[in-house]
Amino acid sequence: MAGIYIHIPFCKKLCFYCDFYHVVSHDDNSAFIEALLKEISHRKDYLGSESVSTIYIGGGTPSVFSATDLETIMNHIKKLFYVAEDCEITIELNPDDVNAVYLNDLKKININRISLGIQSWLDSDLKMLNRRHDSAQAVKALNDTLNAGFKNVTIDLIYGIPGMSLQQWESNLDFSFSFDIKHLSAYHLTFEKGTVFGKMLEKGDISEIDEDDSAAQFNLLIEKSESLGFIQYEISNFGKPGYFSIHNSNYWKQVNYLGLGPSAHSFNGYSRQWNIRDLKGYIKSVNAGKSYSESEELNIKTRFNEYIMTSLRTMWGIDLEYVEGMFEKEGYDYVLNLSGKFRNYGLMKLEKNSLVLTNQGKLISDNIISEFMMPDDE
Ligand SMILES: C[S@@+](CC[C@H](N)C(=O)[O-])C[C@H]1O[C@@H](n2cnc3c(N)ncnc32)[C@H](O)[C@@H]1O
Ligand code: SF4
């Protein structure tokens, strides 16, 4: 079981918060597609004979591509990899790119999971975030997606937006759940260095919402989604049973994956590669048959840290049996001893031989995770 991620690095407009690699471009995409097809060929052996259970087309904005271009990419992958019959195939769509014809074409090329970047149902938020779409387009996009017959539909929302009240967040959630969605990814706004918001924060032109408001919005998110049968299987991800994202779950379960396109990461159990974050450089290097990625062999400590970082964010938590098998008695003792204080504070609990965060612990997950990290020189 393995995964493939494809990064489409084009966006039509710059969202003020976004640090995902993208270029704002209306140019011809053919040089990129040509390079991507070459990269797929170069890396056809990366996953060996493993069957591919998930393909994720993300970005940037994959919906800037026509269904025909996407079909060319998918066909090339299917030719060179062992794609499972029931493979989960997700695409991220921006609401203003969506229409019935496009959705139907995506169905024809076997895309079976749609991720819609709604972000907020409020025009004032969308404006502030510098999104391309407005709320009317978002409503139409979600209705079109459901009417096209897609069963596995997820939306992205952002909370913790400056100026957003608890009532506004509540109505955003209520309105989202009034649709037949099976999954929700809800992210707290982060101010990334180098983004427009990041720069505004440095200059004091914008401020983060206060911690109590943040906590109240997070708690409401958990309460509402759980009362409606959604399970918080990862800090930012909520799914109905049977609809957890296979793609995301694979990342958290240390399953191998191949990342294609600029800035994409790959992982094969022993090493991690990351492609350069530069479209022109990527195209040039792929065409010249040169290296376009860097690689890091993972030592036991980096593997330990990665395991903790990913597993602790999920409902499955740190599996102590796995830790003992993988990192021996030393790793097991380290984790169990360190967890003591967090368990005493009610931030973590031991459930069926796994250490999981309580709701209170999830609020400060980044701090808890960083305490578990083993320094490389130890
Ligand atoms: C790869 S991005 C975008 C997908 C698609 N292009 C779109 O904009 O709808 C995936 C999601 O990450 C979230 N995201 C990106 N940057 C964020 C930030 N700084 N803070 C919170 N959420 C963020 C957004 O919800 C976004 O939809
Ligand atoms: S959030 Fe999506 S559309 Fe906006 S800049 Fe990032 S990748 Fe592009």
Coordinates of C-alpha atoms and ligand atoms in Angstrom, one line a residue:
M1 CA 0.0 0.0 0.0
A2 CA 1.6 3.3 -1.1
G3 CA 0.6 6.8 -2.1
I4 CA 1.3 9.3 -4.8
Y5 CA 1.1 13.1 -4.4
I6 CA 1.1 15.4 -7.4
H7 CA 1.8 19.1 -6.8
I8 CA 0.2 21.5 -9.3
P9 CA 2.0 24.8 -8.5
F10 CA -0.2 27.3 -10.2
C11 CA -2.7 29.8 -8.6
K12 CA -4.7 32.6 -10.2
K13 CA -4.4 34.8 -7.1
L14 CA -2.3 35.0 -4.0
C15 CA -4.1 34.2 -0.8
F16 CA -2.6 36.3 2.0
Y17 CA -1.9 33.4 4.4
C18 CA -0.6 30.7 2.1
D19 CA 2.9 29.3 2.2
F20 CA 2.3 26.3 -0.1
Y21 CA 4.6 26.5 -3.1
H22 CA 2.8 28.3 -5.9
V23 CA 3.3 30.8 -8.7
V24 CA 0.6 33.2 -9.6
S25 CA 0.5 32.6 -13.3
H26 CA -1.8 32.5 -16.3
D27 CA 0.9 31.2 -18.5
D28 CA 0.8 28.1 -20.7
N29 CA 1.2 25.1 -18.5
S30 CA 2.4 22.7 -21.1
A31 CA 6.1 23.0 -20.2
F32 CA 5.2 21.9 -16.6
I33 CA 3.1 19.0 -17.8
E34 CA 5.8 17.8 -20.0
A35 CA 8.3 17.9 -17.1
L36 CA 5.9 16.2 -14.8
L37 CA 5.3 13.4 -17.2
K38 CA 9.1 13.0 -17.5
E39 CA 9.4 12.9 -13.7
I40 CA 6.7 10.2 -13.5
S41 CA 8.8 8.1 -15.9
H42 CA 12.1 8.8 -14.1
R43 CA 10.6 7.7 -10.8
K44 CA 8.5 4.8 -11.8
D45 CA 10.5 2.4 -9.7
Y46 CA 10.4 4.5 -6.5
L47 CA 7.5 2.5 -5.0
G48 CA 8.8 -0.9 -6.3
S49 CA 5.9 -3.3 -6.8
E50 CA 3.7 -1.8 -4.0
S51 CA 0.1 -1.2 -4.9
V52 CA -0.9 2.5 -4.9
S53 CA -4.0 2.9 -2.7
T54 CA -4.2 6.7 -2.9
I55 CA -3.4 9.5 -5.4
Y56 CA -3.7 13.1 -4.3
I57 CA -3.7 16.0 -6.7
G58 CA -3.0 19.0 -4.6
G59 CA -1.5 22.5 -4.9
G60 CA -1.5 25.2 -5.7
T61 CA -4.6 24.9 -7.6
P62 CA -5.1 21.7 -9.5
S63 CA -8.4 23.0 -10.9
V64 CA -6.5 25.5 -13.2
F65 CA -5.9 22.3 -15.3
S66 CA -8.4 21.0 -17.8
A67 CA -9.8 17.5 -17.3
T68 CA -7.9 16.5 -20.4
D69 CA -4.6 17.6 -18.9
L70 CA -5.4 15.8 -15.7
E71 CA -6.3 12.7 -17.7
T72 CA -3.0 12.7 -19.5
I73 CA -1.2 12.8 -16.1
M74 CA -3.4 10.1 -14.6
N75 CA -3.0 7.8 -17.6
H76 CA 0.8 8.1 -17.4
I77 CA 0.7 7.2 -13.7
K78 CA -1.6 4.2 -14.3
K79 CA 0.7 3.0 -17.1
L80 CA 3.8 3.0 -14.8
F81 CA 2.5 2.2 -11.3
Y82 CA 0.3 -0.5 -9.8
V83 CA -2.8 1.6 -9.1
A84 CA -5.3 -0.4 -7.0
E85 CA -8.8 -0.8 -8.4
D86 CA -10.3 1.0 -5.5
C87 CA -7.7 3.6 -5.3
E88 CA -8.8 6.8 -3.5
I89 CA -8.2 9.6 -6.0
T90 CA -8.5 13.1 -4.5
I91 CA -8.3 16.5 -6.2
E92 CA -8.3 19.9 -4.6
L93 CA -10.7 22.3 -6.3
N94 CA -11.1 26.0 -5.8
P95 CA -14.8 26.9 -5.7
D96 CA -14.7 29.4 -8.6
D97 CA -13.3 26.8 -11.0
V98 CA -16.2 24.3 -10.3
N99 CA -19.1 23.7 -12.7
A100 CA -21.2 20.7 -13.6
V101 CA -19.4 19.9 -16.9
Y102 CA -15.9 20.0 -15.2
L103 CA -17.1 17.8 -12.3
N104 CA -18.6 15.3 -14.7
D105 CA -15.3 15.1 -16.7
L106 CA -13.4 14.6 -13.4
K107 CA -15.7 11.6 -12.7
K108 CA -15.0 10.1 -16.1
I109 CA -11.3 10.0 -15.3
N110 CA -12.1 8.2 -12.0
I111 CA -11.5 11.0 -9.6
N112 CA -13.6 9.9 -6.6
R113 CA -12.8 12.3 -3.8
I114 CA -13.3 16.1 -4.0
S115 CA -11.7 18.6 -1.6
L116 CA -13.2 22.0 -1.9
G117 CA -11.3 25.0 -0.5
I118 CA -14.2 26.8 1.0
Q119 CA -12.2 28.5 3.9
S120 CA -15.2 30.5 5.2
W121 CA -18.8 31.1 4.2
L122 CA -18.5 34.8 5.0
D123 CA -17.7 37.3 2.3
S124 CA -15.9 39.5 4.8
D125 CA -13.5 36.6 5.7
L126 CA -12.9 35.6 2.1
K127 CA -12.1 39.2 1.2
M128 CA -9.7 39.5 4.1
L129 CA -7.9 36.2 3.1
N130 CA -7.8 37.5 -0.5
R131 CA -9.6 34.5 -1.8
R132 CA -10.8 34.5 -5.4
H133 CA -14.3 33.3 -4.7
D134 CA -17.2 34.7 -2.7
S135 CA -19.7 32.8 -0.6
A136 CA -22.3 32.5 -3.4
Q137 CA -19.7 30.7 -5.5
A138 CA -18.8 28.5 -2.6
V139 CA -22.5 27.4 -2.1
K140 CA -22.9 26.7 -5.8
A141 CA -19.6 24.8 -6.0
L142 CA -20.5 22.5 -3.1
N143 CA -24.1 21.9 -4.4
D144 CA -22.7 21.2 -7.9
T145 CA -20.2 18.7 -6.4
L146 CA -22.9 16.8 -4.5
N147 CA -25.3 16.9 -7.4
A148 CA -22.7 15.5 -9.7
G149 CA -22.9 12.4 -7.5
F150 CA -19.6 12.6 -5.6
K151 CA -20.1 10.7 -2.4
N152 CA -16.7 11.4 -0.8
V153 CA -16.6 15.2 -0.4
T154 CA -14.5 17.2 2.0
I155 CA -14.2 20.9 2.6
D156 CA -11.5 23.1 4.0
L157 CA -12.3 25.7 6.6
I158 CA -10.1 28.2 8.4
Y159 CA -10.8 29.4 11.9
G160 CA -8.9 31.8 14.2
I161 CA -9.2 34.5 11.5
P162 CA -8.6 38.0 13.1
G163 CA -12.0 39.5 13.8
M164 CA -13.9 36.2 13.6
S165 CA -16.3 35.9 16.5
L166 CA -17.3 32.6 18.1
Q167 CA -20.8 33.1 16.7
Q168 CA -19.5 33.5 13.2
W169 CA -17.4 30.4 13.6
E170 CA -20.5 28.6 14.8
S171 CA -22.5 29.6 11.9
N172 CA -19.7 28.6 9.5
L173 CA -19.8 25.2 11.1
D174 CA -23.6 24.9 11.1
F175 CA -23.8 25.9 7.5
S176 CA -21.1 23.5 6.5
F177 CA -22.8 20.6 8.2
S178 CA -26.1 21.5 6.5
F179 CA -24.6 19.9 3.4
D180 CA -24.0 16.1 3.0
I181 CA -20.3 16.3 3.4
K182 CA -18.4 13.3 4.8
H183 CA -15.2 15.0 5.9
L184 CA -14.0 18.4 7.1
S185 CA -10.5 19.8 7.4
A186 CA -10.5 22.7 9.7
Y187 CA -7.2 24.6 10.2
H188 CA -6.4 27.3 12.7
L189 CA -5.0 30.3 10.7
T190 CA -1.2 30.3 11.0
F191 CA 0.9 33.3 10.2
E192 CA 3.7 31.9 8.0
K193 CA 6.9 33.8 7.5
G194 CA 7.1 35.5 4.1
T195 CA 3.4 35.5 3.4
V196 CA 1.4 38.8 3.2
F197 CA -0.1 38.0 6.7
G198 CA 3.3 37.1 8.0
K199 CA 4.7 40.4 7.0
M200 CA 1.7 42.3 8.3
L201 CA 2.1 40.6 11.7
E202 CA 5.8 41.5 11.8
K203 CA 4.9 45.2 11.1
G204 CA 2.1 45.1 13.7
D205 CA -0.6 45.7 11.0
I206 CA -2.5 42.6 12.1
S207 CA -2.6 40.6 15.3
E208 CA -3.4 37.0 16.1
I209 CA -6.6 36.3 18.0
D210 CA -6.1 35.7 21.7
E211 CA -5.6 32.2 23.1
D212 CA -9.0 32.0 24.9
D213 CA -10.8 32.8 21.6
S214 CA -8.7 30.3 19.8
A215 CA -9.4 27.6 22.4
A216 CA -13.2 28.4 22.4
Q217 CA -13.3 28.0 18.6
F218 CA -11.3 24.7 18.7
N219 CA -13.6 23.3 21.4
L220 CA -16.7 24.3 19.5
L221 CA -15.3 22.6 16.4
I222 CA -14.8 19.3 18.3
E223 CA -18.2 19.5 20.0
K224 CA -20.2 20.2 16.9
S225 CA -18.5 17.8 14.6
E226 CA -18.6 15.0 17.2
S227 CA -22.3 15.6 18.0
L228 CA -23.0 15.0 14.3
G229 CA -21.1 11.8 14.0
F230 CA -17.8 13.1 12.7
I231 CA -14.7 11.6 14.3
Q232 CA -11.7 13.8 14.9
Y233 CA -9.1 11.3 13.7
E234 CA -6.4 14.0 13.5
I235 CA -6.2 17.4 15.1
S236 CA -7.4 19.2 11.9
N237 CA -9.3 16.4 10.3
F238 CA -12.8 15.1 10.9
G239 CA -14.5 12.3 9.0
K240 CA -17.6 10.2 9.1
P241 CA -16.8 6.5 9.7
G242 CA -15.5 5.0 6.4
Y243 CA -14.5 8.4 5.1
F244 CA -11.2 9.2 6.8
S245 CA -8.7 10.3 4.1
I246 CA -6.6 7.3 3.1
H247 CA -4.0 9.7 1.8
N248 CA -3.5 11.7 5.0
S249 CA -3.8 8.5 7.2
N250 CA -0.9 7.0 5.2
Y251 CA 1.3 10.0 6.0
W252 CA 0.6 9.5 9.6
K253 CA 1.1 5.8 9.5
Q254 CA 4.6 6.0 7.9
V255 CA 3.4 4.4 4.6
N256 CA 5.7 5.0 1.6
Y257 CA 4.7 7.8 -0.8
L258 CA 6.0 9.4 -3.9
G259 CA 5.7 13.2 -4.3
L260 CA 5.8 14.6 -7.8
G261 CA 6.2 18.2 -8.9
P262 CA 8.0 21.2 -7.4
S263 CA 8.2 21.2 -3.6
A264 CA 6.7 17.7 -3.3
H265 CA 8.1 15.3 -0.7
S266 CA 8.7 11.6 -1.0
F267 CA 9.3 8.9 1.7
N268 CA 10.4 5.3 1.3
G269 CA 10.8 4.2 4.9
Y270 CA 14.5 5.0 5.0
S271 CA 15.0 8.4 3.4
R272 CA 13.0 11.4 2.5
Q273 CA 13.4 13.4 -0.6
W274 CA 12.1 16.9 -1.4
N275 CA 11.8 18.4 -4.8
I276 CA 13.0 22.0 -5.3
R277 CA 10.5 24.8 -4.6
D278 CA 11.1 26.5 -7.9
L279 CA 9.0 25.9 -11.0
K280 CA 11.6 27.0 -13.6
G281 CA 14.4 25.2 -11.9
Y282 CA 12.3 22.1 -11.6
I283 CA 11.4 22.1 -15.4
K284 CA 15.0 22.8 -16.4
S285 CA 16.5 20.1 -14.2
V286 CA 13.9 17.4 -15.2
N287 CA 14.4 18.2 -18.9
A288 CA 18.2 18.0 -18.5
G289 CA 17.9 14.7 -16.6
K290 CA 19.6 16.4 -13.6
S291 CA 18.7 16.1 -10.0
Y292 CA 15.9 18.3 -8.9
S293 CA 15.6 17.0 -5.3
E294 CA 17.5 16.8 -2.1
S295 CA 17.5 13.7 0.1
E296 CA 18.0 12.9 3.7
E297 CA 18.7 9.4 5.1
L298 CA 16.7 9.0 8.2
N299 CA 18.6 7.9 11.3
I300 CA 16.9 6.3 14.3
K301 CA 16.4 9.7 16.0
T302 CA 14.8 11.4 13.0
R303 CA 12.5 8.4 12.5
F304 CA 11.6 8.5 16.2
N305 CA 10.9 12.2 16.0
E306 CA 8.8 11.8 12.9
Y307 CA 6.8 9.0 14.4
I308 CA 6.0 11.1 17.5
M309 CA 5.2 14.2 15.5
T310 CA 2.7 12.5 13.3
S311 CA 1.2 9.9 15.6
L312 CA 0.5 12.2 18.5
R313 CA -1.7 14.4 16.3
T314 CA -4.0 11.4 15.5
M315 CA -6.7 9.6 17.5
W316 CA -4.5 6.4 17.4
G317 CA -1.7 8.2 19.3
I318 CA 1.7 6.7 20.1
D319 CA 1.5 2.9 19.9
L320 CA 3.8 1.7 22.7
E321 CA 4.2 -1.8 21.2
Y322 CA 5.3 -0.2 17.9
V323 CA 7.7 2.1 19.8
E324 CA 9.2 -0.9 21.6
G325 CA 9.6 -2.9 18.4
M326 CA 11.0 0.0 16.5
F327 CA 13.0 2.0 19.0
E328 CA 13.7 -0.7 21.6
K329 CA 13.4 -0.6 25.4
E330 CA 15.2 2.7 25.5
G331 CA 12.6 4.5 23.2
Y332 CA 9.7 2.8 25.1
D333 CA 11.0 3.9 28.5
Y334 CA 11.7 7.4 27.2
V335 CA 8.2 7.9 25.9
L336 CA 6.4 6.4 28.9
N337 CA 8.5 8.3 31.4
L338 CA 8.0 11.6 29.6
S339 CA 4.3 11.0 29.2
G340 CA 3.9 10.9 33.0
K341 CA 3.6 14.6 33.7
F342 CA 1.3 15.1 30.7
R343 CA -1.0 12.3 32.0
N344 CA -0.9 13.9 35.5
Y345 CA -2.0 17.2 34.0
G346 CA -4.8 15.5 32.1
L347 CA -3.3 16.4 28.8
M348 CA -2.6 12.8 27.7
K349 CA -4.1 9.4 28.5
L350 CA -3.1 5.8 28.1
E351 CA -5.7 3.9 26.0
K352 CA -5.2 0.3 25.0
N353 CA -1.4 0.6 25.2
S354 CA -1.4 3.8 23.2
L355 CA -0.7 7.3 24.4
V356 CA -3.3 9.8 23.1
L357 CA -3.9 13.5 23.6
T358 CA -7.0 14.6 25.5
N359 CA -9.0 17.5 24.1
Q360 CA -7.1 19.8 26.5
G361 CA -3.8 18.3 25.3
K362 CA -4.8 18.9 21.6
L363 CA -5.0 22.6 22.3
I364 CA -1.2 22.7 23.0
S365 CA -0.2 19.7 20.9
D366 CA 2.7 21.6 19.3
N367 CA 4.3 22.2 22.7
I368 CA 3.7 18.7 23.9
I369 CA 5.2 17.2 20.7
S370 CA 8.3 19.5 20.9
E371 CA 9.0 18.1 24.4
F372 CA 9.1 14.6 23.0
M373 CA 11.6 15.5 20.3
M374 CA 15.0 13.9 20.7
P375 CA 17.9 16.2 19.9
D376 CA 20.2 14.8 17.3
D377 CA 23.3 15.1 19.4
E378 CA 22.0 13.2 22.4
Ligands
LIG1 C1 -2.9 23.3 -0.4 S1 -3.9 24.4 0.4 C2 -5.1 24.9 -0.9 C3 -5.9 24.1 -1.7 C4 -6.6 24.9 -2.7 N1 -5.7 25.6 -3.6 C5 -7.5 26.0 -2.1 O1 -6.9 27.1 -1.9 O2 -8.6 25.8 -1.9 C6 -4.8 23.4 1.5 C7 -5.5 24.1 2.6 O3 -4.6 24.5 3.6 C8 -5.2 25.5 4.4 N2 -4.1 26.5 4.7 C9 -3.1 26.9 3.9 N3 -2.4 27.8 4.5 C10 -2.9 28.0 5.8 C11 -2.6 28.8 6.9 N4 -1.6 29.6 6.8 N5 -3.4 28.8 8.0 C12 -4.4 27.9 8.0 N6 -4.8 27.1 7.0 C13 -4.1 27.2 5.9 C14 -6.4 26.0 3.6 O4 -7.5 25.7 4.2 C15 -6.2 25.3 2.3 O5 -7.4 25.1 1.7
SF4_2 S1 -4.7 28.7 -0.5 FE1 -4.9 27.6 -2.4 S2 -5.4 29.1 -4.0 FE2 -4.7 30.2 -2.2 S3 -2.5 30.6 -2.7 FE3 -2.6 28.7 -1.4 S4 -2.7 27.1 -2.9 FE4 -3.2 29.0 -4.0

